[in-house]
PDB file of C-alpha atoms in Angstrom:
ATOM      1  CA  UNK H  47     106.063 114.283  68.747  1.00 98.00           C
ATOM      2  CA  UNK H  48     104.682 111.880  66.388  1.00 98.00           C
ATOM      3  CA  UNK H  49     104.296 113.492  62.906  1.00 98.00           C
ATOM      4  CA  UNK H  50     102.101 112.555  60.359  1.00 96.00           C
ATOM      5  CA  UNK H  51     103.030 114.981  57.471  1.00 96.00           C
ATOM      6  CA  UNK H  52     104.285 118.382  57.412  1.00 97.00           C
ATOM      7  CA  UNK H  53     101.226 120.020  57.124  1.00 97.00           C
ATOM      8  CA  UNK H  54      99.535 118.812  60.450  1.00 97.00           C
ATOM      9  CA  UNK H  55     102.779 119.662  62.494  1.00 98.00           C
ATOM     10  CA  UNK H  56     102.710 123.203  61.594  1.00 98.00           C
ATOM     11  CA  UNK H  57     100.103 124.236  64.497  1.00 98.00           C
ATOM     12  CA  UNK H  58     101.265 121.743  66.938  1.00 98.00           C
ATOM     13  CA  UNK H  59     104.937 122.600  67.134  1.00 98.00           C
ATOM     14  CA  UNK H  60     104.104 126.253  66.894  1.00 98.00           C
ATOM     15  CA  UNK H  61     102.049 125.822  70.114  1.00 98.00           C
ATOM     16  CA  UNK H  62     103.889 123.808  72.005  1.00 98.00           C
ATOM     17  CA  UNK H  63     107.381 125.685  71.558  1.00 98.00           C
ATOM     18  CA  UNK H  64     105.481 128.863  72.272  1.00 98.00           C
ATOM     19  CA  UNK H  65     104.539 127.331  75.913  1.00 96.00           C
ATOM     20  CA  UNK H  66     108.143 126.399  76.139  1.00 97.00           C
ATOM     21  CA  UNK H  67     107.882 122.830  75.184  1.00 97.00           C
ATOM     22  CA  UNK H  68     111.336 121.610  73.537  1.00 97.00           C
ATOM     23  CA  UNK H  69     109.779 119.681  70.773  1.00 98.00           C
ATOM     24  CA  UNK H  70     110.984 116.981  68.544  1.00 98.00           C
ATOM     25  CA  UNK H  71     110.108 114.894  65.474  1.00 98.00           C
ATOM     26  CA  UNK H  72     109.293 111.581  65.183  1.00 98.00           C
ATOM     27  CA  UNK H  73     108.254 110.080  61.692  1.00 98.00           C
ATOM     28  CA  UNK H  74     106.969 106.477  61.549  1.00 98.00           C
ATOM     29  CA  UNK H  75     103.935 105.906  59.493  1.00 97.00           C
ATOM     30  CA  UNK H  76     103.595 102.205  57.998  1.00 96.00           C
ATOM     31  CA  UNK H  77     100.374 102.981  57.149  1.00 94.00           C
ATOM     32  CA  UNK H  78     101.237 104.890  54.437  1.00 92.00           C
ATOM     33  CA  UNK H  79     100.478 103.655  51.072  1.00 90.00           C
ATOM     34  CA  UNK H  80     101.263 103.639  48.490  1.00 90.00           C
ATOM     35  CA  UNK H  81     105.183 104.124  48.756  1.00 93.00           C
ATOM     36  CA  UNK H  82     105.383 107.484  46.720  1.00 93.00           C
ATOM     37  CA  UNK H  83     102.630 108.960  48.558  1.00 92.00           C
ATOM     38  CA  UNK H  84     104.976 107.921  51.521  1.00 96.00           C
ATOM     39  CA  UNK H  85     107.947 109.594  50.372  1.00 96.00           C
ATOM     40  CA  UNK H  86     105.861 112.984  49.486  1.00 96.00           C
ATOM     41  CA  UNK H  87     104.969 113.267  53.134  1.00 96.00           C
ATOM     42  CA  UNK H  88     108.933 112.315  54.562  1.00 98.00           C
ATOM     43  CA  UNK H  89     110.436 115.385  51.697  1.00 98.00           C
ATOM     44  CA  UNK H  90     107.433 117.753  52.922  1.00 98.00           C
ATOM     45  CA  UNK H  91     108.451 117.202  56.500  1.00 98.00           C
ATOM     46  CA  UNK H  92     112.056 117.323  55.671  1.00 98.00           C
ATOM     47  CA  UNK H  93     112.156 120.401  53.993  1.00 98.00           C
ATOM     48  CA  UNK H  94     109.488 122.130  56.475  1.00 98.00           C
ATOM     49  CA  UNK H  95     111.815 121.183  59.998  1.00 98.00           C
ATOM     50  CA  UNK H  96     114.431 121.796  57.945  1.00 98.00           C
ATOM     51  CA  UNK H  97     112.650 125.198  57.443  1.00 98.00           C
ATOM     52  CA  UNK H  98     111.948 125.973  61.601  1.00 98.00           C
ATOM     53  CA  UNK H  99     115.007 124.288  63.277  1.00 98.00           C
ATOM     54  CA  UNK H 100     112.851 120.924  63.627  1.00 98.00           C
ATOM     55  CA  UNK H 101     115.133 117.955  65.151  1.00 98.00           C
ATOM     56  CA  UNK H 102     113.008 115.383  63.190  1.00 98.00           C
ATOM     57  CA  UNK H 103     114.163 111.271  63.688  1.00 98.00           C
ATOM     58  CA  UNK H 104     113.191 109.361  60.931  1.00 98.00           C
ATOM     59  CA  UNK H 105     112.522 105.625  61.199  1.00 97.00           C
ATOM     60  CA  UNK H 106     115.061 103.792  59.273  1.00 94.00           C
ATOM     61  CA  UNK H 107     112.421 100.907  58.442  1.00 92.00           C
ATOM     62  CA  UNK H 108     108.697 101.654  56.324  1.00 92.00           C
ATOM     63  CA  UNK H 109     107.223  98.450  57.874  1.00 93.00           C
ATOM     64  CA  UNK H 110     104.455  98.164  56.003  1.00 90.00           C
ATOM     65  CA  UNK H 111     104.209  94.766  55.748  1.00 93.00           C
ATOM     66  CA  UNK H 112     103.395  95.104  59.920  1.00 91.00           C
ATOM     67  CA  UNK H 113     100.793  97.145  59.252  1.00 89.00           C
ATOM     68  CA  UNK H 114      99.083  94.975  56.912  1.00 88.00           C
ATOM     69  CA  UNK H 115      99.436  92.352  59.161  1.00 92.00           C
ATOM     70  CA  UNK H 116      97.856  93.863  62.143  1.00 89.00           C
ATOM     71  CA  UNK H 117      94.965  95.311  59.507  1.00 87.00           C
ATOM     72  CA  UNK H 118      94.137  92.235  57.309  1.00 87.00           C
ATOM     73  CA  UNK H 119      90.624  90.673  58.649  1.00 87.00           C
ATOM     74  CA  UNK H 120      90.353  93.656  60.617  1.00 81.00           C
ATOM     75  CA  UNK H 121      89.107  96.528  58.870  1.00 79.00           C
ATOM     76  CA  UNK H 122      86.621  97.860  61.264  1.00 81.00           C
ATOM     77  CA  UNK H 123      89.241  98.266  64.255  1.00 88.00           C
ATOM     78  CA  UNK H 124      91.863  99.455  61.542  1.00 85.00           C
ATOM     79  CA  UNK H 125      92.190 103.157  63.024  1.00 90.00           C
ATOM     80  CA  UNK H 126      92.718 101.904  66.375  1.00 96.00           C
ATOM     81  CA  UNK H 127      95.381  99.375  65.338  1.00 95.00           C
ATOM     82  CA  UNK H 128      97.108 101.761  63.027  1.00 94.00           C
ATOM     83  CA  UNK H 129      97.093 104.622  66.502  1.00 97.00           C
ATOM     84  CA  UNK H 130      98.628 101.532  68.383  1.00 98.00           C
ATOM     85  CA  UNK H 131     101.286 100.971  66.026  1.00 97.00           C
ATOM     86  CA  UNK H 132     102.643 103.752  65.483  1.00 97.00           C
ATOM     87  CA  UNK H 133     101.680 104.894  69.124  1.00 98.00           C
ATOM     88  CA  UNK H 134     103.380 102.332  70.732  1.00 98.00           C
ATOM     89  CA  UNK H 135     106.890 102.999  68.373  1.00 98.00           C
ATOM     90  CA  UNK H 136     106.752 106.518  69.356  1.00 98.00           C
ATOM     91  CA  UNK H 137     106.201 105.539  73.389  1.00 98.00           C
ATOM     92  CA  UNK H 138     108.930 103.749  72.775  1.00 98.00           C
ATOM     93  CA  UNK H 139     111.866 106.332  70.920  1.00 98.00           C
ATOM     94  CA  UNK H 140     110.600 108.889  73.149  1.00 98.00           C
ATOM     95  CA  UNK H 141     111.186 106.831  76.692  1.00 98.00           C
ATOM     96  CA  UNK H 142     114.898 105.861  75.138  1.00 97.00           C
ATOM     97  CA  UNK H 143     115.651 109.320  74.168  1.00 97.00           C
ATOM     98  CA  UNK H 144     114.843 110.520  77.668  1.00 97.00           C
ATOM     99  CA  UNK H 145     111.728 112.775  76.818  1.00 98.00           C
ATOM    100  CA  UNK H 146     109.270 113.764  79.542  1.00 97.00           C
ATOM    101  CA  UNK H 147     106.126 113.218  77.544  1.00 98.00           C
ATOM    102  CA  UNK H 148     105.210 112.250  73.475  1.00 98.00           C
ATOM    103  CA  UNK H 149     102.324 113.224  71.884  1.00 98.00           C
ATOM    104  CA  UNK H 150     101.330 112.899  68.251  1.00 98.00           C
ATOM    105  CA  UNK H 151     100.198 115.704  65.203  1.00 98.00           C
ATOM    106  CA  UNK H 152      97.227 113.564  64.560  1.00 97.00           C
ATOM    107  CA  UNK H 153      95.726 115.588  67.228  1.00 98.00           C
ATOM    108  CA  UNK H 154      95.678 118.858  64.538  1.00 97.00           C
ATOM    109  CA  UNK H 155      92.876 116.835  62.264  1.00 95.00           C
ATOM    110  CA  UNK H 156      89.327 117.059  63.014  1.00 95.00           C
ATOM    111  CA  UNK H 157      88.590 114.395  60.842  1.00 91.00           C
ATOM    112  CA  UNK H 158      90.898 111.388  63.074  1.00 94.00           C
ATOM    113  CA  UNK H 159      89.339 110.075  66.443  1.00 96.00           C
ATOM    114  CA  UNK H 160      90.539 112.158  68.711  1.00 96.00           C
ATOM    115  CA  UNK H 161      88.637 110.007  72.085  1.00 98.00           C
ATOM    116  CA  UNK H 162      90.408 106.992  70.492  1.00 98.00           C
ATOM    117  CA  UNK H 163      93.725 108.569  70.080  1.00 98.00           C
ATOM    118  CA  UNK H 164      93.894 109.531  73.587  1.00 98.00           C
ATOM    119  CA  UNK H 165      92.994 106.236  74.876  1.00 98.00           C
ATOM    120  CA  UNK H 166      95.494 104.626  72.390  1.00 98.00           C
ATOM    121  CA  UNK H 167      98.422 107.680  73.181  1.00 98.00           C
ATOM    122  CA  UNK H 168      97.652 106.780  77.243  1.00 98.00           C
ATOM    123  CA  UNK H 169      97.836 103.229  77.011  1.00 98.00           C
ATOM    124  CA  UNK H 170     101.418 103.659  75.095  1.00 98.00           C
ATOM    125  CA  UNK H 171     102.497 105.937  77.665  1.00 98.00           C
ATOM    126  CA  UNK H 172     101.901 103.391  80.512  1.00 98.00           C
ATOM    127  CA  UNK H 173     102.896 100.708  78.477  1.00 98.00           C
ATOM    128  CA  UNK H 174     106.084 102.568  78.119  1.00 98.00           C
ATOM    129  CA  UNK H 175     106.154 104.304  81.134  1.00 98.00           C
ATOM    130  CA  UNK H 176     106.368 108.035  79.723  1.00 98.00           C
ATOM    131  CA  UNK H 177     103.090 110.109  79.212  1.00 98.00           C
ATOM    132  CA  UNK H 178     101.203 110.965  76.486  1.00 98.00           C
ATOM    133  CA  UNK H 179     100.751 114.747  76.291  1.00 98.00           C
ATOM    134  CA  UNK H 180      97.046 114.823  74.763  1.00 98.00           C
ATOM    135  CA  UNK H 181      96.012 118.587  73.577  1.00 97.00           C
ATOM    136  CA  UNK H 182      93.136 119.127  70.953  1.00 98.00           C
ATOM    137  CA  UNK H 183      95.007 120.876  68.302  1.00 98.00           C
ATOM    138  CA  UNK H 184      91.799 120.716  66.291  1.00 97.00           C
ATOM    139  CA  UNK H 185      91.592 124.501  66.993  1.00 97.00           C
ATOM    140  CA  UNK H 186      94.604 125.339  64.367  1.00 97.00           C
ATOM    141  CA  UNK H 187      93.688 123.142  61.804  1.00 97.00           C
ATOM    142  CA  UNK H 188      92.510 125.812  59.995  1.00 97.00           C
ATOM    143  CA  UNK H 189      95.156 128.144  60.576  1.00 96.00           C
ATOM    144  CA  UNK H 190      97.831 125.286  59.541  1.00 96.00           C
ATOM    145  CA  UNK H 191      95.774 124.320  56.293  1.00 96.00           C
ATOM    146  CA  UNK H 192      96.225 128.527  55.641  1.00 97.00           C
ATOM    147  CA  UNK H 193      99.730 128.895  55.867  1.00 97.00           C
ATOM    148  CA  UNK H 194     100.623 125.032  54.673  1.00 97.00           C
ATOM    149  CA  UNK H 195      98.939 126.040  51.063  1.00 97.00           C
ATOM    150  CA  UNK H 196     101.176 129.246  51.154  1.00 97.00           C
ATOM    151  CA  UNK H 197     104.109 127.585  51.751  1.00 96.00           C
ATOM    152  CA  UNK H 198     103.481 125.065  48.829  1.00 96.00           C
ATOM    153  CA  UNK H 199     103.392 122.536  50.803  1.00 97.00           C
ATOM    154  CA  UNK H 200     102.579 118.650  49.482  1.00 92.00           C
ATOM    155  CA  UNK H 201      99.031 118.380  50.855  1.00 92.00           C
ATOM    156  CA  UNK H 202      97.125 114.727  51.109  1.00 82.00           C
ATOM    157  CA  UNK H 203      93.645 114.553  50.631  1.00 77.00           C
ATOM    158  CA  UNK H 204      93.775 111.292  52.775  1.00 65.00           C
ATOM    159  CA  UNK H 205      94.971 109.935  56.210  1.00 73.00           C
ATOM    160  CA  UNK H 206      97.367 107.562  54.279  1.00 67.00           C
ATOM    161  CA  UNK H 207      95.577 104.003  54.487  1.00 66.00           C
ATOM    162  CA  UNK H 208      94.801 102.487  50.712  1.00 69.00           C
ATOM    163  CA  UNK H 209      91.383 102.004  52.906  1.00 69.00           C
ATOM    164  CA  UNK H 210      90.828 105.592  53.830  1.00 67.00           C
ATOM    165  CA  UNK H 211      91.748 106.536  50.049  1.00 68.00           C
ATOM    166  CA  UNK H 212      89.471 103.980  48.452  1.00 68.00           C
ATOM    167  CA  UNK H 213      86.551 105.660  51.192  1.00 69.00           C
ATOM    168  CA  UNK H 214      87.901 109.114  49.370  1.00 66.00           C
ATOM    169  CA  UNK H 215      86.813 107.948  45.956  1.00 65.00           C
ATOM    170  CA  UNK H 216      83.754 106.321  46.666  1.00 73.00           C
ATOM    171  CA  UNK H 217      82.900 109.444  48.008  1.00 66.00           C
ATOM    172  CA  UNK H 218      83.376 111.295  45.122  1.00 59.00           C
ATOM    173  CA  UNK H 219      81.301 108.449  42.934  1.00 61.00           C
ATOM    174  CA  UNK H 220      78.628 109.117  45.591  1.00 65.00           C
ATOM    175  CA  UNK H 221      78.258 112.442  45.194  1.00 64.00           C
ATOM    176  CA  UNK H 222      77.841 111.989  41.294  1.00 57.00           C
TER     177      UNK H 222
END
């Protein structure tokens, strides 16, 4: 499973496992920025699989320079490029590690695309040749916000782009 942050894997691995699904970590999010925001969501995750018996792999590299790359000029398609990069890496770990499916925590948020995930998580799978396990987890968000605040967990009040932050504050200059 691709993980996003520690907070949005709380419903997904609950509900899987409980169906019998042997579930794993995978954390890989260029998109991050900046770099301290970053390492707040790898220690939350850490110390929450750490917390549940989690087998969590963490990506050695925090290519962010990639994801720039594959952004820049493209803003309006950035969502679907940032689901296809970090998609496509977790295709990828989960057909070398043997798994029978991968599937990603992005699913838990009702605020990502879900229609565009799935297309993006599918096309991965073939690409790869292992398939994408799409679920609408949207139904726990709630629950997982609930029990993420009561664990003191490090919650983000943004997907993890510097473009979906900046759309955060303008927002809140909006609404003044």
């Amino acid at each position: 499973m691709h993980i996003c942050c520690g907070p949005c894997a709380i419903y997904p691995v609950d509900a899987l496992r409980e169906r019998g699904f042997e579930t794993h970590g995978y954390f890989f999010n260029p998109n991050i920025h900046p770099c301290t925001e970053y390492e707040k969501r790898k220690k939350t995750l850490q110390d929450y699989a750490e917390r549940i018996a989690l087998p969590v792999v963490y990506a050695k590299e925090y290519p962010i320079e990639e994801y720039f790359r594959h952004v820049a000029f493209r803003e309006a398609e950035r969502c679907r490029l940032c689901y296809t990069i970090r998609l496509r890496q977790a295709a990828g770990i989960a057909r070398h590690g043997k798994f029978d499916c991968f599937t990603t925590t992005l699913l838990v948020s009702p605020y990502q695309k879900h229609e565009l995930i799935r297309e993006v998580g599918e096309a991965a799978g073939r690409e790869f040749n292992i398939p994408f396990h799409y679920e609408d987890f949207r139904t726990g968000f709630k629950e997982a916000t609930t029990r993420s605040k009561a664990m003191g967990m490090y919650r983000q009040q943004y997907c993890g782009c510097i473009f979906s932050e900046m759309e955060r504050y303008r927002r809140k200059d909006d609404e003044r």
